Amino acid sequence: MTGIFAKIKRTVEAELFDIVEKKEQKNPIAMLNQYLREAQKETEKAMKLLERQQLLKKEFEREWQDAVRMQDKRLKQATLAAEAGEKQLEEFAVREAEIYKERAARLQHSVSIADEQIIKLERQTEEMKHKLKDMNVRRLELMGRENAARAHYSMSKVLDEGSGNNHPFGRFEELEQYIDELEGKASKKYETTLMDARLAELERQFYQQEKNTHQA
């Protein structure tokens, strides 16, 4: 029984810490999620084994109490048989009492061993729970680091002014330059149109004045 828990403990410690330490740079979140699922299964298995051991201890205790009760019963019967002069019954009761005595002693020893095993298994199970909790905390820490790294990377692509023509700010500058050129062209065209209009008006006034002079 203890060998099973020792194996589980080694599996949790070795696989969840040593292997993850070596490979966490590849895909830390995915790997930790996988190992956490495995660790959760192993922890649940360990808890079931602990419950089973506790049930076995209760069985030992019941058998022990039954053996003690039967030993006392046979001893009393042996006394009654002796008082009644029933030698054969007395010998049978004494022999039975001895058998129950040996059984009770063996069962008492089994109860003591079961107690020690349960204490050890409870401690190991708690250690596994703490390991699992530590791994979950570590997963959250790595998720935070990954999220921050992604955010920094995304923002750096926007804020990095030296990233070339594809940079958003670079495109804004190009657009601004293009608009300036359009505004310049429009302004020149407007000035040309305005001058043409003034010249045309001046010509009209000149011809009108000349016409009026001839009519006079």
Tab-separated table of C-alpha atoms in Angstrom:
chain	number	residue	atom	x	y	z
A	1	MET	CA	0.000	0.000	0.000
A	2	THR	CA	2.719	2.468	0.970
A	3	GLY	CA	4.654	1.440	-2.136
A	4	ILE	CA	1.778	2.649	-4.315
A	5	PHE	CA	1.748	6.049	-2.646
A	6	ALA	CA	5.528	6.310	-2.863
A	7	LYS	CA	5.256	5.684	-6.610
A	8	ILE	CA	2.506	8.280	-6.950
A	9	LYS	CA	4.551	10.795	-4.990
A	10	ARG	CA	7.616	10.207	-7.143
A	11	THR	CA	5.504	10.553	-10.280
A	12	VAL	CA	4.047	13.871	-9.154
A	13	GLU	CA	7.378	15.304	-8.053
A	14	ALA	CA	9.442	14.048	-10.992
A	15	GLU	CA	7.027	14.589	-13.844
A	16	LEU	CA	5.318	17.762	-12.687
A	17	PHE	CA	8.453	19.631	-11.645
A	18	ASP	CA	11.551	18.173	-13.281
A	19	ILE	CA	10.103	17.567	-16.757
A	20	VAL	CA	8.106	20.787	-16.793
A	21	GLU	CA	11.228	22.702	-15.758
A	22	LYS	CA	13.091	21.298	-18.762
A	23	LYS	CA	10.336	21.818	-21.337
A	24	GLU	CA	8.267	24.765	-20.109
A	25	GLN	CA	9.752	27.140	-22.712
A	26	LYS	CA	8.212	25.114	-25.575
A	27	ASN	CA	4.575	25.480	-24.558
A	28	PRO	CA	4.410	26.029	-20.787
A	29	ILE	CA	0.685	26.612	-20.436
A	30	ALA	CA	-0.344	23.580	-22.490
A	31	MET	CA	2.170	21.336	-20.714
A	32	LEU	CA	1.169	22.524	-17.255
A	33	ASN	CA	-2.497	21.996	-18.054
A	34	GLN	CA	-1.699	18.438	-19.147
A	35	TYR	CA	0.371	17.657	-16.062
A	36	LEU	CA	-2.183	19.274	-13.784
A	37	ARG	CA	-4.869	16.982	-15.193
A	38	GLU	CA	-2.624	13.975	-14.604
A	39	ALA	CA	-1.740	15.158	-11.102
A	40	GLN	CA	-5.422	15.673	-10.298
A	41	LYS	CA	-6.165	12.100	-11.370
A	42	GLU	CA	-3.294	10.736	-9.270
A	43	THR	CA	-4.423	12.772	-6.260
A	44	GLU	CA	-7.988	11.490	-6.579
A	45	LYS	CA	-6.642	7.951	-6.870
A	46	ALA	CA	-4.548	8.465	-3.729
A	47	MET	CA	-7.575	9.767	-1.815
A	48	LYS	CA	-9.586	6.690	-2.805
A	49	LEU	CA	-6.776	4.410	-1.631
A	50	LEU	CA	-6.669	6.296	1.655
A	51	GLU	CA	-10.413	5.847	2.099
A	52	ARG	CA	-10.018	2.149	1.382
A	53	GLN	CA	-7.281	1.861	4.002
A	54	GLN	CA	-9.526	3.581	6.549
A	55	LEU	CA	-12.295	1.086	5.780
A	56	LEU	CA	-9.845	-1.787	6.216
A	57	LYS	CA	-8.838	-0.405	9.591
A	58	LYS	CA	-12.476	-0.359	10.665
A	59	GLU	CA	-12.806	-3.986	9.554
A	60	PHE	CA	-9.749	-4.905	11.614
A	61	GLU	CA	-11.231	-3.126	14.633
A	62	ARG	CA	-14.560	-4.948	14.294
A	63	GLU	CA	-12.821	-8.328	13.996
A	64	TRP	CA	-10.580	-7.485	16.954
A	65	GLN	CA	-13.532	-6.484	19.151
A	66	ASP	CA	-15.385	-9.639	18.094
A	67	ALA	CA	-12.359	-11.807	18.978
A	68	VAL	CA	-12.018	-10.122	22.389
A	69	ARG	CA	-15.737	-10.590	23.046
A	70	MET	CA	-15.598	-14.293	22.103
A	71	GLN	CA	-12.481	-14.813	24.235
A	72	ASP	CA	-14.261	-13.373	27.276
A	73	LYS	CA	-17.343	-15.474	26.513
A	74	ARG	CA	-15.355	-18.732	26.271
A	75	LEU	CA	-13.446	-17.968	29.468
A	76	LYS	CA	-16.706	-17.475	31.336
A	77	GLN	CA	-18.082	-20.677	29.814
A	78	ALA	CA	-14.917	-22.547	30.843
A	79	THR	CA	-15.427	-21.348	34.420
A	80	LEU	CA	-19.065	-22.458	34.410
A	81	ALA	CA	-18.101	-25.863	32.947
A	82	ALA	CA	-15.419	-26.321	35.619
A	83	GLU	CA	-17.879	-25.474	38.358
A	84	ALA	CA	-20.354	-27.934	36.849
A	85	GLY	CA	-17.710	-30.634	36.613
A	86	GLU	CA	-17.976	-30.779	32.799
A	87	LYS	CA	-14.311	-31.436	32.045
A	88	GLN	CA	-14.776	-31.935	28.298
A	89	LEU	CA	-16.748	-28.704	27.911
A	90	GLU	CA	-14.204	-26.878	30.049
A	91	GLU	CA	-11.327	-28.026	27.842
A	92	PHE	CA	-13.210	-27.015	24.690
A	93	ALA	CA	-13.998	-23.552	26.077
A	94	VAL	CA	-10.395	-23.036	27.241
A	95	ARG	CA	-9.061	-24.093	23.832
A	96	GLU	CA	-11.489	-21.769	22.062
A	97	ALA	CA	-10.580	-18.898	24.399
A	98	GLU	CA	-6.888	-19.377	23.535
A	99	ILE	CA	-7.650	-19.289	19.810
A	100	TYR	CA	-9.630	-16.067	20.198
A	101	LYS	CA	-6.866	-14.601	22.350
A	102	GLU	CA	-4.250	-15.208	19.656
A	103	ARG	CA	-6.585	-13.864	17.001
A	104	ALA	CA	-7.322	-10.751	19.063
A	105	ALA	CA	-3.603	-10.109	19.551
A	106	ARG	CA	-2.941	-10.463	15.824
A	107	LEU	CA	-5.850	-8.184	14.948
A	108	GLN	CA	-4.758	-5.605	17.518
A	109	HIS	CA	-1.348	-5.550	15.850
A	110	SER	CA	-3.029	-5.137	12.453
A	111	VAL	CA	-5.027	-2.191	13.773
A	112	SER	CA	-1.819	-0.542	15.019
A	113	ILE	CA	-0.122	-1.048	11.648
A	114	ALA	CA	-3.189	0.277	9.824
A	115	ASP	CA	-3.127	3.364	12.058
A	116	GLU	CA	0.503	4.046	11.181
A	117	GLN	CA	-0.164	3.515	7.485
A	118	ILE	CA	-3.168	5.823	7.512
A	119	ILE	CA	-1.193	8.592	9.216
A	120	LYS	CA	1.569	8.229	6.637
A	121	LEU	CA	-0.878	8.100	3.733
A	122	GLU	CA	-2.757	11.143	5.017
A	123	ARG	CA	0.500	13.080	5.178
A	124	GLN	CA	1.479	11.995	1.660
A	125	THR	CA	-1.975	12.830	0.322
A	126	GLU	CA	-1.767	16.319	1.827
A	127	GLU	CA	1.672	16.737	0.264
A	128	MET	CA	0.206	15.774	-3.105
A	129	LYS	CA	-2.588	18.320	-2.666
A	130	HIS	CA	-0.025	21.016	-1.888
A	131	LYS	CA	2.032	19.987	-4.917
A	132	LEU	CA	-1.080	20.244	-7.055
A	133	LYS	CA	-1.917	23.664	-5.619
A	134	ASP	CA	1.662	24.842	-6.215
A	135	MET	CA	1.446	23.685	-9.816
A	136	ASN	CA	-1.833	25.538	-10.286
A	137	VAL	CA	-0.290	28.706	-8.844
A	138	ARG	CA	2.668	28.235	-11.147
A	139	ARG	CA	0.305	27.830	-14.093
A	140	LEU	CA	-1.398	31.119	-13.206
A	141	GLU	CA	1.984	32.829	-12.905
A	142	LEU	CA	3.052	31.570	-16.325
A	143	MET	CA	-0.288	32.587	-17.816
A	144	GLY	CA	0.265	36.081	-16.414
A	145	ARG	CA	3.762	36.210	-17.854
A	146	GLU	CA	2.571	34.936	-21.224
A	147	ASN	CA	-0.274	37.448	-21.340
A	148	ALA	CA	2.056	40.320	-20.426
A	149	ALA	CA	4.583	39.200	-23.038
A	150	ARG	CA	1.887	39.065	-25.721
A	151	ALA	CA	0.633	42.515	-24.711
A	152	HIS	CA	4.137	43.999	-24.780
A	153	TYR	CA	4.791	42.407	-28.157
A	154	SER	CA	1.546	43.759	-29.620
A	155	MET	CA	2.173	47.250	-28.255
A	156	SER	CA	5.795	47.267	-29.380
A	157	LYS	CA	4.657	46.632	-32.961
A	158	VAL	CA	2.556	49.794	-32.744
A	159	LEU	CA	5.059	51.945	-30.851
A	160	ASP	CA	8.194	50.907	-32.707
A	161	GLU	CA	8.820	53.803	-35.097
A	162	GLY	CA	11.632	52.013	-36.860
A	163	SER	CA	9.535	49.150	-38.182
A	164	GLY	CA	9.382	50.509	-41.780
A	165	ASN	CA	6.665	51.588	-44.187
A	166	ASN	CA	4.198	49.059	-42.873
A	167	HIS	CA	4.120	50.799	-39.513
A	168	PRO	CA	0.727	52.444	-38.803
A	169	PHE	CA	2.289	55.766	-37.878
A	170	GLY	CA	4.367	55.642	-41.057
A	171	ARG	CA	1.198	55.180	-43.079
A	172	PHE	CA	-0.420	58.118	-41.275
A	173	GLU	CA	2.575	60.270	-42.152
A	174	GLU	CA	2.312	59.218	-45.799
A	175	LEU	CA	-1.406	60.010	-45.789
A	176	GLU	CA	-0.771	63.393	-44.194
A	177	GLN	CA	1.869	64.177	-46.831
A	178	TYR	CA	-0.539	63.127	-49.587
A	179	ILE	CA	-3.281	65.366	-48.185
A	180	ASP	CA	-0.819	68.265	-47.956
A	181	GLU	CA	0.021	67.781	-51.618
A	182	LEU	CA	-3.657	67.677	-52.553
A	183	GLU	CA	-4.299	70.826	-50.561
A	184	GLY	CA	-1.354	72.514	-52.269
A	185	LYS	CA	-2.601	71.569	-55.712
A	186	ALA	CA	-6.119	72.685	-54.849
A	187	SER	CA	-4.821	75.989	-53.529
A	188	LYS	CA	-2.805	76.632	-56.688
A	189	LYS	CA	-5.759	75.726	-58.886
A	190	TYR	CA	-7.979	78.040	-56.857
A	191	GLU	CA	-5.515	80.903	-57.219
A	192	THR	CA	-5.249	80.290	-60.969
A	193	THR	CA	-9.019	80.214	-61.332
A	194	LEU	CA	-9.359	83.378	-59.257
A	195	MET	CA	-6.779	85.211	-61.354
A	196	ASP	CA	-8.469	84.076	-64.566
A	197	ALA	CA	-11.767	85.379	-63.276
A	198	ARG	CA	-10.282	88.764	-62.363
A	199	LEU	CA	-8.549	89.061	-65.708
A	200	ALA	CA	-11.763	88.153	-67.496
A	201	GLU	CA	-13.648	90.796	-65.494
A	202	LEU	CA	-10.971	93.366	-66.249
A	203	GLU	CA	-11.247	92.588	-69.983
A	204	ARG	CA	-15.014	92.864	-69.843
A	205	GLN	CA	-14.832	96.239	-68.124
A	206	PHE	CA	-12.251	97.449	-70.662
A	207	TYR	CA	-14.343	96.425	-73.651
A	208	GLN	CA	-17.461	97.887	-72.091
A	209	GLN	CA	-15.722	101.198	-71.463
A	210	GLU	CA	-14.347	101.250	-75.024
A	211	LYS	CA	-17.795	100.542	-76.418
A	212	ASN	CA	-19.342	103.325	-74.402
A	213	THR	CA	-16.679	105.736	-75.696
A	214	HIS	CA	-17.435	104.961	-79.350
A	215	GLN	CA	-21.148	105.347	-78.794
A	216	ALA	CA	-20.631	108.761	-77.265
